[in-house]
PDB file of C-alpha atoms in Angstrom:
ATOM      1  CA  MET A   1     152.511  94.409 104.193  1.00  0.00           C
ATOM      2  CA  LYS A   2     154.910  94.970 101.792  1.00  0.00           C
ATOM      3  CA  ILE A   3     157.317  93.393  99.953  1.00  0.00           C
ATOM      4  CA  SER A   4     160.016  94.457  97.274  1.00  0.00           C
ATOM      5  CA  PHE A   5     162.512  92.025  95.430  1.00  0.00           C
ATOM      6  CA  PRO A   6     165.985  93.383  94.075  1.00  0.00           C
ATOM      7  CA  LEU A   7     167.638  93.615  91.252  1.00  0.00           C
ATOM      8  CA  LEU A   8     169.925  91.966  89.588  1.00  0.00           C
ATOM      9  CA  TRP A   9     172.973  94.054  87.945  1.00  0.00           C
ATOM     10  CA  ALA A  10     175.146  92.938  85.372  1.00  0.00           C
ATOM     11  CA  ASN A  11     178.588  93.961  84.909  1.00  0.00           C
ATOM     12  CA  LYS A  12     178.684  96.181  81.507  1.00  0.00           C
ATOM     13  CA  THR A  13     183.226  94.985  81.619  1.00  0.00           C
ATOM     14  CA  LYS A  14     182.816  91.708  82.192  1.00  0.00           C
ATOM     15  CA  ILE A  15     181.810  89.482  78.523  1.00  0.00           C
ATOM     16  CA  LEU A  16     180.252  86.002  79.046  1.00  0.00           C
ATOM     17  CA  LEU A  17     180.939  84.041  76.483  1.00  0.00           C
ATOM     18  CA  PHE A  18     181.172  80.336  75.279  1.00  0.00           C
ATOM     19  CA  GLY A  19     178.219  79.401  78.362  1.00  0.00           C
ATOM     20  CA  ALA A  20     174.570  79.906  78.438  1.00  0.00           C
ATOM     21  CA  VAL A  21     174.999  83.278  78.255  1.00  0.00           C
ATOM     22  CA  MET A  22     177.157  86.190  76.386  1.00  0.00           C
ATOM     23  CA  LEU A  23     177.109  89.977  78.126  1.00  0.00           C
ATOM     24  CA  ALA A  24     178.982  91.894  76.090  1.00  0.00           C
ATOM     25  CA  GLY A  25     178.638  95.895  73.931  1.00  0.00           C
ATOM     26  CA  GLY A  26     178.245  97.783  77.227  1.00  0.00           C
ATOM     27  CA  ALA A  27     174.300  97.023  77.601  1.00  0.00           C
ATOM     28  CA  LEU A  28     173.091  97.231  81.887  1.00  0.00           C
ATOM     29  CA  PHE A  29     170.486  94.721  81.841  1.00  0.00           C
ATOM     30  CA  PHE A  30     168.006  95.240  84.462  1.00  0.00           C
ATOM     31  CA  PHE A  31     166.067  91.787  85.884  1.00  0.00           C
ATOM     32  CA  GLY A  32     162.640  92.470  89.167  1.00  0.00           C
ATOM     33  CA  PHE A  33     158.940  91.968  89.533  1.00  0.00           C
ATOM     34  CA  PRO A  34     155.870  94.304  90.297  1.00  0.00           C
ATOM     35  CA  LYS A  35     155.923  95.847  93.946  1.00  0.00           C
ATOM     36  CA  ILE A  36     152.740  94.401  95.126  1.00  0.00           C
ATOM     37  CA  PRO A  37     150.481  97.232  97.271  1.00  0.00           C
ATOM     38  CA  ASP A  38     149.762  96.915 100.561  1.00  0.00           C
ATOM     39  CA  GLY A  39     147.227  94.087 101.994  1.00  0.00           C
ATOM     40  CA  ASN A  40     145.483  91.635  99.811  1.00  0.00           C
ATOM     41  CA  ALA A  41     141.917  92.690  99.790  1.00  0.00           C
ATOM     42  CA  GLY A  42     140.024  92.479  96.823  1.00  0.00           C
ATOM     43  CA  ILE A  43     143.394  90.780  94.672  1.00  0.00           C
ATOM     44  CA  ALA A  44     142.631  87.167  93.324  1.00  0.00           C
ATOM     45  CA  ALA A  45     145.062  84.534  93.602  1.00  0.00           C
ATOM     46  CA  PRO A  46     146.562  84.315  90.123  1.00  0.00           C
ATOM     47  CA  ALA A  47     145.378  81.507  88.429  1.00  0.00           C
ATOM     48  CA  PRO A  48     147.980  78.397  88.331  1.00  0.00           C
ATOM     49  CA  THR A  49     149.294  77.775  83.908  1.00  0.00           C
ATOM     50  CA  LYS A  50     151.283  75.553  83.568  1.00  0.00           C
ATOM     51  CA  ALA A  51     155.002  75.204  83.426  1.00  0.00           C
ATOM     52  CA  LYS A  52     157.576  76.557  80.312  1.00  0.00           C
ATOM     53  CA  ASN A  53     160.994  76.474  79.558  1.00  0.00           C
ATOM     54  CA  ARG A  54     161.009  79.429  80.208  1.00  0.00           C
ATOM     55  CA  LYS A  55     164.949  79.883  81.343  1.00  0.00           C
ATOM     56  CA  GLY A  56     165.956  78.675  78.029  1.00  0.00           C
ATOM     57  CA  ASP A  57     162.930  81.308  76.296  1.00  0.00           C
ATOM     58  CA  ASP A  58     164.535  83.827  78.441  1.00  0.00           C
ATOM     59  CA  VAL A  59     168.218  83.095  77.515  1.00  0.00           C
ATOM     60  CA  ALA A  60     167.619  82.612  73.612  1.00  0.00           C
ATOM     61  CA  ALA A  61     165.777  85.503  73.707  1.00  0.00           C
ATOM     62  CA  LEU A  62     169.085  87.506  75.840  1.00  0.00           C
ATOM     63  CA  ARG A  63     171.397  85.844  73.381  1.00  0.00           C
ATOM     64  CA  LYS A  64     169.371  86.860  70.670  1.00  0.00           C
ATOM     65  CA  LYS A  65     169.680  90.652  71.937  1.00  0.00           C
ATOM     66  CA  LEU A  66     173.603  90.634  72.101  1.00  0.00           C
ATOM     67  CA  ASN A  67     174.208  89.118  69.135  1.00  0.00           C
ATOM     68  CA  ALA A  68     173.027  91.930  67.536  1.00  0.00           C
ATOM     69  CA  LEU A  69     174.928  93.676  69.567  1.00  0.00           C
ATOM     70  CA  SER A  70     178.551  92.040  68.642  1.00  0.00           C
ATOM     71  CA  PRO A  71     180.766  92.755  66.146  1.00  0.00           C
ATOM     72  CA  GLN A  72     179.285  91.188  62.686  1.00  0.00           C
ATOM     73  CA  GLY A  73     182.918  91.460  60.748  1.00  0.00           C
ATOM     74  CA  ILE A  74     186.451  89.257  62.592  1.00  0.00           C
ATOM     75  CA  HIS A  75     187.133  90.103  65.593  1.00  0.00           C
ATOM     76  CA  VAL A  76     189.062  89.139  69.294  1.00  0.00           C
ATOM     77  CA  VAL A  77     188.572  88.462  72.098  1.00  0.00           C
ATOM     78  CA  ILE A  78     190.235  87.931  75.476  1.00  0.00           C
ATOM     79  CA  ASP A  79     189.796  85.716  78.022  1.00  0.00           C
ATOM     80  CA  THR A  80     192.135  87.094  80.598  1.00  0.00           C
ATOM     81  CA  GLY A  81     191.393  85.237  83.743  1.00  0.00           C
ATOM     82  CA  GLN A  82     191.640  81.888  81.753  1.00  0.00           C
ATOM     83  CA  ASN A  83     194.015  83.000  79.306  1.00  0.00           C
ATOM     84  CA  LEU A  84     192.014  82.224  76.048  1.00  0.00           C
ATOM     85  CA  LEU A  85     192.415  83.995  73.388  1.00  0.00           C
ATOM     86  CA  PHE A  86     189.480  83.882  70.395  1.00  0.00           C
ATOM     87  CA  ILE A  87     188.799  84.954  66.805  1.00  0.00           C
ATOM     88  CA  ARG A  88     185.090  84.877  65.727  1.00  0.00           C
ATOM     89  CA  LYS A  89     183.673  85.712  62.827  1.00  0.00           C
ATOM     90  CA  GLY A  90     180.212  87.463  63.714  1.00  0.00           C
ATOM     91  CA  GLU A  91     178.932  84.233  66.400  1.00  0.00           C
ATOM     92  CA  GLN A  92     182.003  81.929  64.948  1.00  0.00           C
ATOM     93  CA  THR A  93     184.554  80.562  66.361  1.00  0.00           C
ATOM     94  CA  LEU A  94     187.741  80.410  64.230  1.00  0.00           C
ATOM     95  CA  HIS A  95     190.642  80.269  65.672  1.00  0.00           C
ATOM     96  CA  ARG A  96     191.334  79.641  69.392  1.00  0.00           C
ATOM     97  CA  ALA A  97     194.377  79.742  71.434  1.00  0.00           C
ATOM     98  CA  LEU A  98     196.821  79.710  74.655  1.00  0.00           C
ATOM     99  CA  VAL A  99     197.855  82.944  75.384  1.00  0.00           C
ATOM    100  CA  SER A 100     199.902  84.762  78.261  1.00  0.00           C
ATOM    101  CA  THR A 101     198.144  88.425  79.752  1.00  0.00           C
ATOM    102  CA  GLY A 102     198.929  90.837  82.828  1.00  0.00           C
ATOM    103  CA  SER A 103     200.501  89.178  85.818  1.00  0.00           C
ATOM    104  CA  GLY A 104     198.034  92.516  87.959  1.00  0.00           C
ATOM    105  CA  ASN A 105     202.138  92.974  89.545  1.00  0.00           C
ATOM    106  CA  VAL A 106     203.311  96.114  90.425  1.00  0.00           C
ATOM    107  CA  LEU A 107     206.842  98.374  89.662  1.00  0.00           C
ATOM    108  CA  GLN A 108     207.783 101.721  91.979  1.00  0.00           C
ATOM    109  CA  ASP A 109     210.677 103.478  90.724  1.00  0.00           C
ATOM    110  CA  PRO A 110     213.216 103.933  93.636  1.00  0.00           C
ATOM    111  CA  SER A 111     212.655 107.240  93.172  1.00  0.00           C
ATOM    112  CA  GLY A 112     208.977 106.952  94.788  1.00  0.00           C
ATOM    113  CA  GLU A 113     207.705 109.657  92.070  1.00  0.00           C
ATOM    114  CA  ARG A 114     206.323 106.909  89.429  1.00  0.00           C
ATOM    115  CA  LYS A 115     204.211 103.502  89.668  1.00  0.00           C
ATOM    116  CA  TRP A 116     203.770 101.710  87.100  1.00  0.00           C
ATOM    117  CA  ILE A 117     200.986  97.978  87.443  1.00  0.00           C
ATOM    118  CA  PHE A 118     201.657  95.219  85.309  1.00  0.00           C
ATOM    119  CA  ASP A 119     197.804  94.322  84.107  1.00  0.00           C
ATOM    120  CA  THR A 120     196.605  93.495  80.940  1.00  0.00           C
ATOM    121  CA  PRO A 121     192.919  96.711  79.840  1.00  0.00           C
ATOM    122  CA  ARG A 122     189.681  95.187  80.147  1.00  0.00           C
ATOM    123  CA  GLY A 123     187.186  96.417  78.305  1.00  0.00           C
ATOM    124  CA  VAL A 124     187.659  96.956  73.840  1.00  0.00           C
ATOM    125  CA  PHE A 125     189.849  98.196  71.358  1.00  0.00           C
ATOM    126  CA  SER A 126     190.500  98.044  67.982  1.00  0.00           C
ATOM    127  CA  VAL A 127     192.986  96.836  65.557  1.00  0.00           C
ATOM    128  CA  GLY A 128     196.127 100.224  64.825  1.00  0.00           C
ATOM    129  CA  SER A 129     199.147  98.339  64.200  1.00  0.00           C
ATOM    130  CA  LYS A 130     200.577  95.243  62.314  1.00  0.00           C
ATOM    131  CA  THR A 131     204.507  95.245  62.021  1.00  0.00           C
ATOM    132  CA  ARG A 132     205.819  92.177  61.137  1.00  0.00           C
ATOM    133  CA  LYS A 133     209.093  91.141  62.363  1.00  0.00           C
ATOM    134  CA  PRO A 134     209.302  93.615  65.391  1.00  0.00           C
ATOM    135  CA  TYR A 135     211.789  95.219  68.017  1.00  0.00           C
ATOM    136  CA  TRP A 136     211.347  96.555  71.208  1.00  0.00           C
ATOM    137  CA  VAL A 137     212.064  99.612  72.304  1.00  0.00           C
ATOM    138  CA  LYS A 138     212.385  99.493  75.792  1.00  0.00           C
ATOM    139  CA  PRO A 139     210.361 101.552  78.239  1.00  0.00           C
ATOM    140  CA  ASP A 140     212.031 102.497  81.673  1.00  0.00           C
ATOM    141  CA  TRP A 141     210.578 100.386  83.568  1.00  0.00           C
ATOM    142  CA  ALA A 142     211.960  97.177  81.924  1.00  0.00           C
ATOM    143  CA  PHE A 143     215.582  98.343  83.346  1.00  0.00           C
ATOM    144  CA  ILE A 144     214.101  99.915  86.435  1.00  0.00           C
ATOM    145  CA  GLU A 145     212.351  95.592  87.156  1.00  0.00           C
ATOM    146  CA  GLU A 146     216.126  94.522  86.385  1.00  0.00           C
ATOM    147  CA  GLY A 147     218.087  97.838  88.381  1.00  0.00           C
ATOM    148  CA  GLU A 148     219.988  98.602  85.602  1.00  0.00           C
ATOM    149  CA  ALA A 149     220.282 102.530  84.887  1.00  0.00           C
ATOM    150  CA  ILE A 150     218.430 103.437  82.543  1.00  0.00           C
ATOM    151  CA  PRO A 151     220.439 104.724  79.212  1.00  0.00           C
ATOM    152  CA  LYS A 152     220.450 108.170  77.176  1.00  0.00           C
ATOM    153  CA  SER A 153     220.934 107.201  74.660  1.00  0.00           C
ATOM    154  CA  TYR A 154     217.794 105.720  71.945  1.00  0.00           C
ATOM    155  CA  ASN A 155     219.521 102.625  70.364  1.00  0.00           C
ATOM    156  CA  ASP A 156     220.435 101.033  73.635  1.00  0.00           C
ATOM    157  CA  ARG A 157     216.608 100.637  74.491  1.00  0.00           C
ATOM    158  CA  ILE A 158     216.003  98.852  71.048  1.00  0.00           C
ATOM    159  CA  GLU A 159     215.833  94.828  71.781  1.00  0.00           C
ATOM    160  CA  ALA A 160     215.144  92.475  67.835  1.00  0.00           C
ATOM    161  CA  GLY A 161     213.701  89.159  68.683  1.00  0.00           C
ATOM    162  CA  GLY A 162     212.087  89.336  71.726  1.00  0.00           C
ATOM    163  CA  LEU A 163     208.448  89.450  70.414  1.00  0.00           C
ATOM    164  CA  GLY A 164     208.138  86.822  67.338  1.00  0.00           C
ATOM    165  CA  GLU A 165     207.820  86.799  63.939  1.00  0.00           C
ATOM    166  CA  TYR A 166     204.616  89.162  64.700  1.00  0.00           C
ATOM    167  CA  ALA A 167     202.791  92.353  66.300  1.00  0.00           C
ATOM    168  CA  VAL A 168     199.052  93.484  66.354  1.00  0.00           C
ATOM    169  CA  GLY A 169     198.646  97.196  68.040  1.00  0.00           C
ATOM    170  CA  ILE A 170     195.005  97.713  70.126  1.00  0.00           C
ATOM    171  CA  GLY A 171     196.701 100.924  71.225  1.00  0.00           C
ATOM    172  CA  ASN A 172     197.857 102.496  74.101  1.00  0.00           C
ATOM    173  CA  GLY A 173     201.279 101.020  74.013  1.00  0.00           C
ATOM    174  CA  TYR A 174     199.632  97.093  74.504  1.00  0.00           C
ATOM    175  CA  PHE A 175     200.501  94.792  71.797  1.00  0.00           C
ATOM    176  CA  ILE A 176     199.645  90.718  70.933  1.00  0.00           C
ATOM    177  CA  HIS A 177     203.082  89.203  70.040  1.00  0.00           C
ATOM    178  CA  GLY A 178     204.764  86.060  70.435  1.00  0.00           C
ATOM    179  CA  THR A 179     206.997  85.189  73.282  1.00  0.00           C
ATOM    180  CA  LEU A 180     209.977  82.982  74.139  1.00  0.00           C
ATOM    181  CA  TYR A 181     208.732  81.674  77.209  1.00  0.00           C
ATOM    182  CA  THR A 182     206.284  79.809  75.910  1.00  0.00           C
ATOM    183  CA  ARG A 183     206.314  77.574  78.164  1.00  0.00           C
ATOM    184  CA  LEU A 184     204.484  80.217  80.260  1.00  0.00           C
ATOM    185  CA  LEU A 185     201.167  80.484  78.552  1.00  0.00           C
ATOM    186  CA  GLY A 186     198.265  79.542  79.610  1.00  0.00           C
ATOM    187  CA  ARG A 187     199.057  81.891  82.914  1.00  0.00           C
ATOM    188  CA  ASN A 188     198.994  85.704  84.340  1.00  0.00           C
ATOM    189  CA  VAL A 189     203.395  87.037  83.672  1.00  0.00           C
ATOM    190  CA  THR A 190     202.946  89.538  81.238  1.00  0.00           C
ATOM    191  CA  HIS A 191     203.574  93.330  81.520  1.00  0.00           C
ATOM    192  CA  GLY A 192     200.500  93.941  79.613  1.00  0.00           C
ATOM    193  CA  CYS A 193     200.578  92.582  76.639  1.00  0.00           C
ATOM    194  CA  ILE A 194     199.445  89.925  75.048  1.00  0.00           C
ATOM    195  CA  ARG A 195     201.723  86.624  74.424  1.00  0.00           C
ATOM    196  CA  MET A 196     201.168  83.516  71.694  1.00  0.00           C
ATOM    197  CA  ALA A 197     202.989  81.260  70.371  1.00  0.00           C
ATOM    198  CA  ASP A 198     204.451  81.339  66.924  1.00  0.00           C
ATOM    199  CA  GLU A 199     201.364  79.979  65.187  1.00  0.00           C
ATOM    200  CA  ASP A 200     198.422  80.760  66.489  1.00  0.00           C
ATOM    201  CA  LEU A 201     200.340  84.358  66.211  1.00  0.00           C
ATOM    202  CA  LYS A 202     201.019  83.816  62.776  1.00  0.00           C
ATOM    203  CA  ARG A 203     196.897  83.266  61.553  1.00  0.00           C
ATOM    204  CA  LEU A 204     195.816  85.886  63.937  1.00  0.00           C
ATOM    205  CA  TYR A 205     197.705  88.156  62.116  1.00  0.00           C
ATOM    206  CA  GLN A 206     196.812  86.465  58.748  1.00  0.00           C
ATOM    207  CA  THR A 207     193.405  86.885  59.083  1.00  0.00           C
ATOM    208  CA  VAL A 208     192.569  90.134  61.500  1.00  0.00           C
ATOM    209  CA  PRO A 209     191.927  93.187  59.418  1.00  0.00           C
ATOM    210  CA  ILE A 210     193.359  96.796  60.703  1.00  0.00           C
ATOM    211  CA  GLY A 211     190.392  97.756  62.203  1.00  0.00           C
ATOM    212  CA  ALA A 212     188.826  95.021  64.240  1.00  0.00           C
ATOM    213  CA  LYS A 213     187.792  94.925  67.137  1.00  0.00           C
ATOM    214  CA  VAL A 214     189.585  93.187  69.985  1.00  0.00           C
ATOM    215  CA  MET A 215     187.040  92.638  73.425  1.00  0.00           C
ATOM    216  CA  ILE A 216     188.953  92.425  76.797  1.00  0.00           C
ATOM    217  CA  PHE A 217     187.237  90.674  79.764  1.00  0.00           C
TER     218      PHE A 217
END
């Protein structure tokens, strides 16, 4: 008789925070059992042992390993499922804020040549820029979405005041910025950027340095 046990796989793009276990750093963890040889001749049954808090011990050991993989300095963690942003320093949470993240909606160019998916990217990024009083240079999709003609002039694309007092760039055209629609915080409604309330955004801008890691899941 041959007995095998399935493996438990942890997706490296997911990070479980502030629960029982945090999975981060792109590590892949496997748990399994050895195969039992065919037949049972000559194999003695294992002696009974006292039950220990194995689960708690395993969780503590795993948390210790995972914390070693996490950034030790100031970094940002964004949970797109719960629409929460955490400013952390090592294992300590310095600030927690309600945010809005990508809607996942799809916009098709009427010409049929282009398509946009408005989702917040998952992965590990870095703070690349910090801007006060930012303005938005509206991309083509912003005009297509509103049914407007795409302007030829660069100046016609500029829109001031919609991004709040600060903008923190994390690369590939994505920013953490303010919002005019604070009633929508906590919902997946954006075109991919992360929106925050004014006071939370100010705290982020003042606390998080250039180069800090931003972990999004």
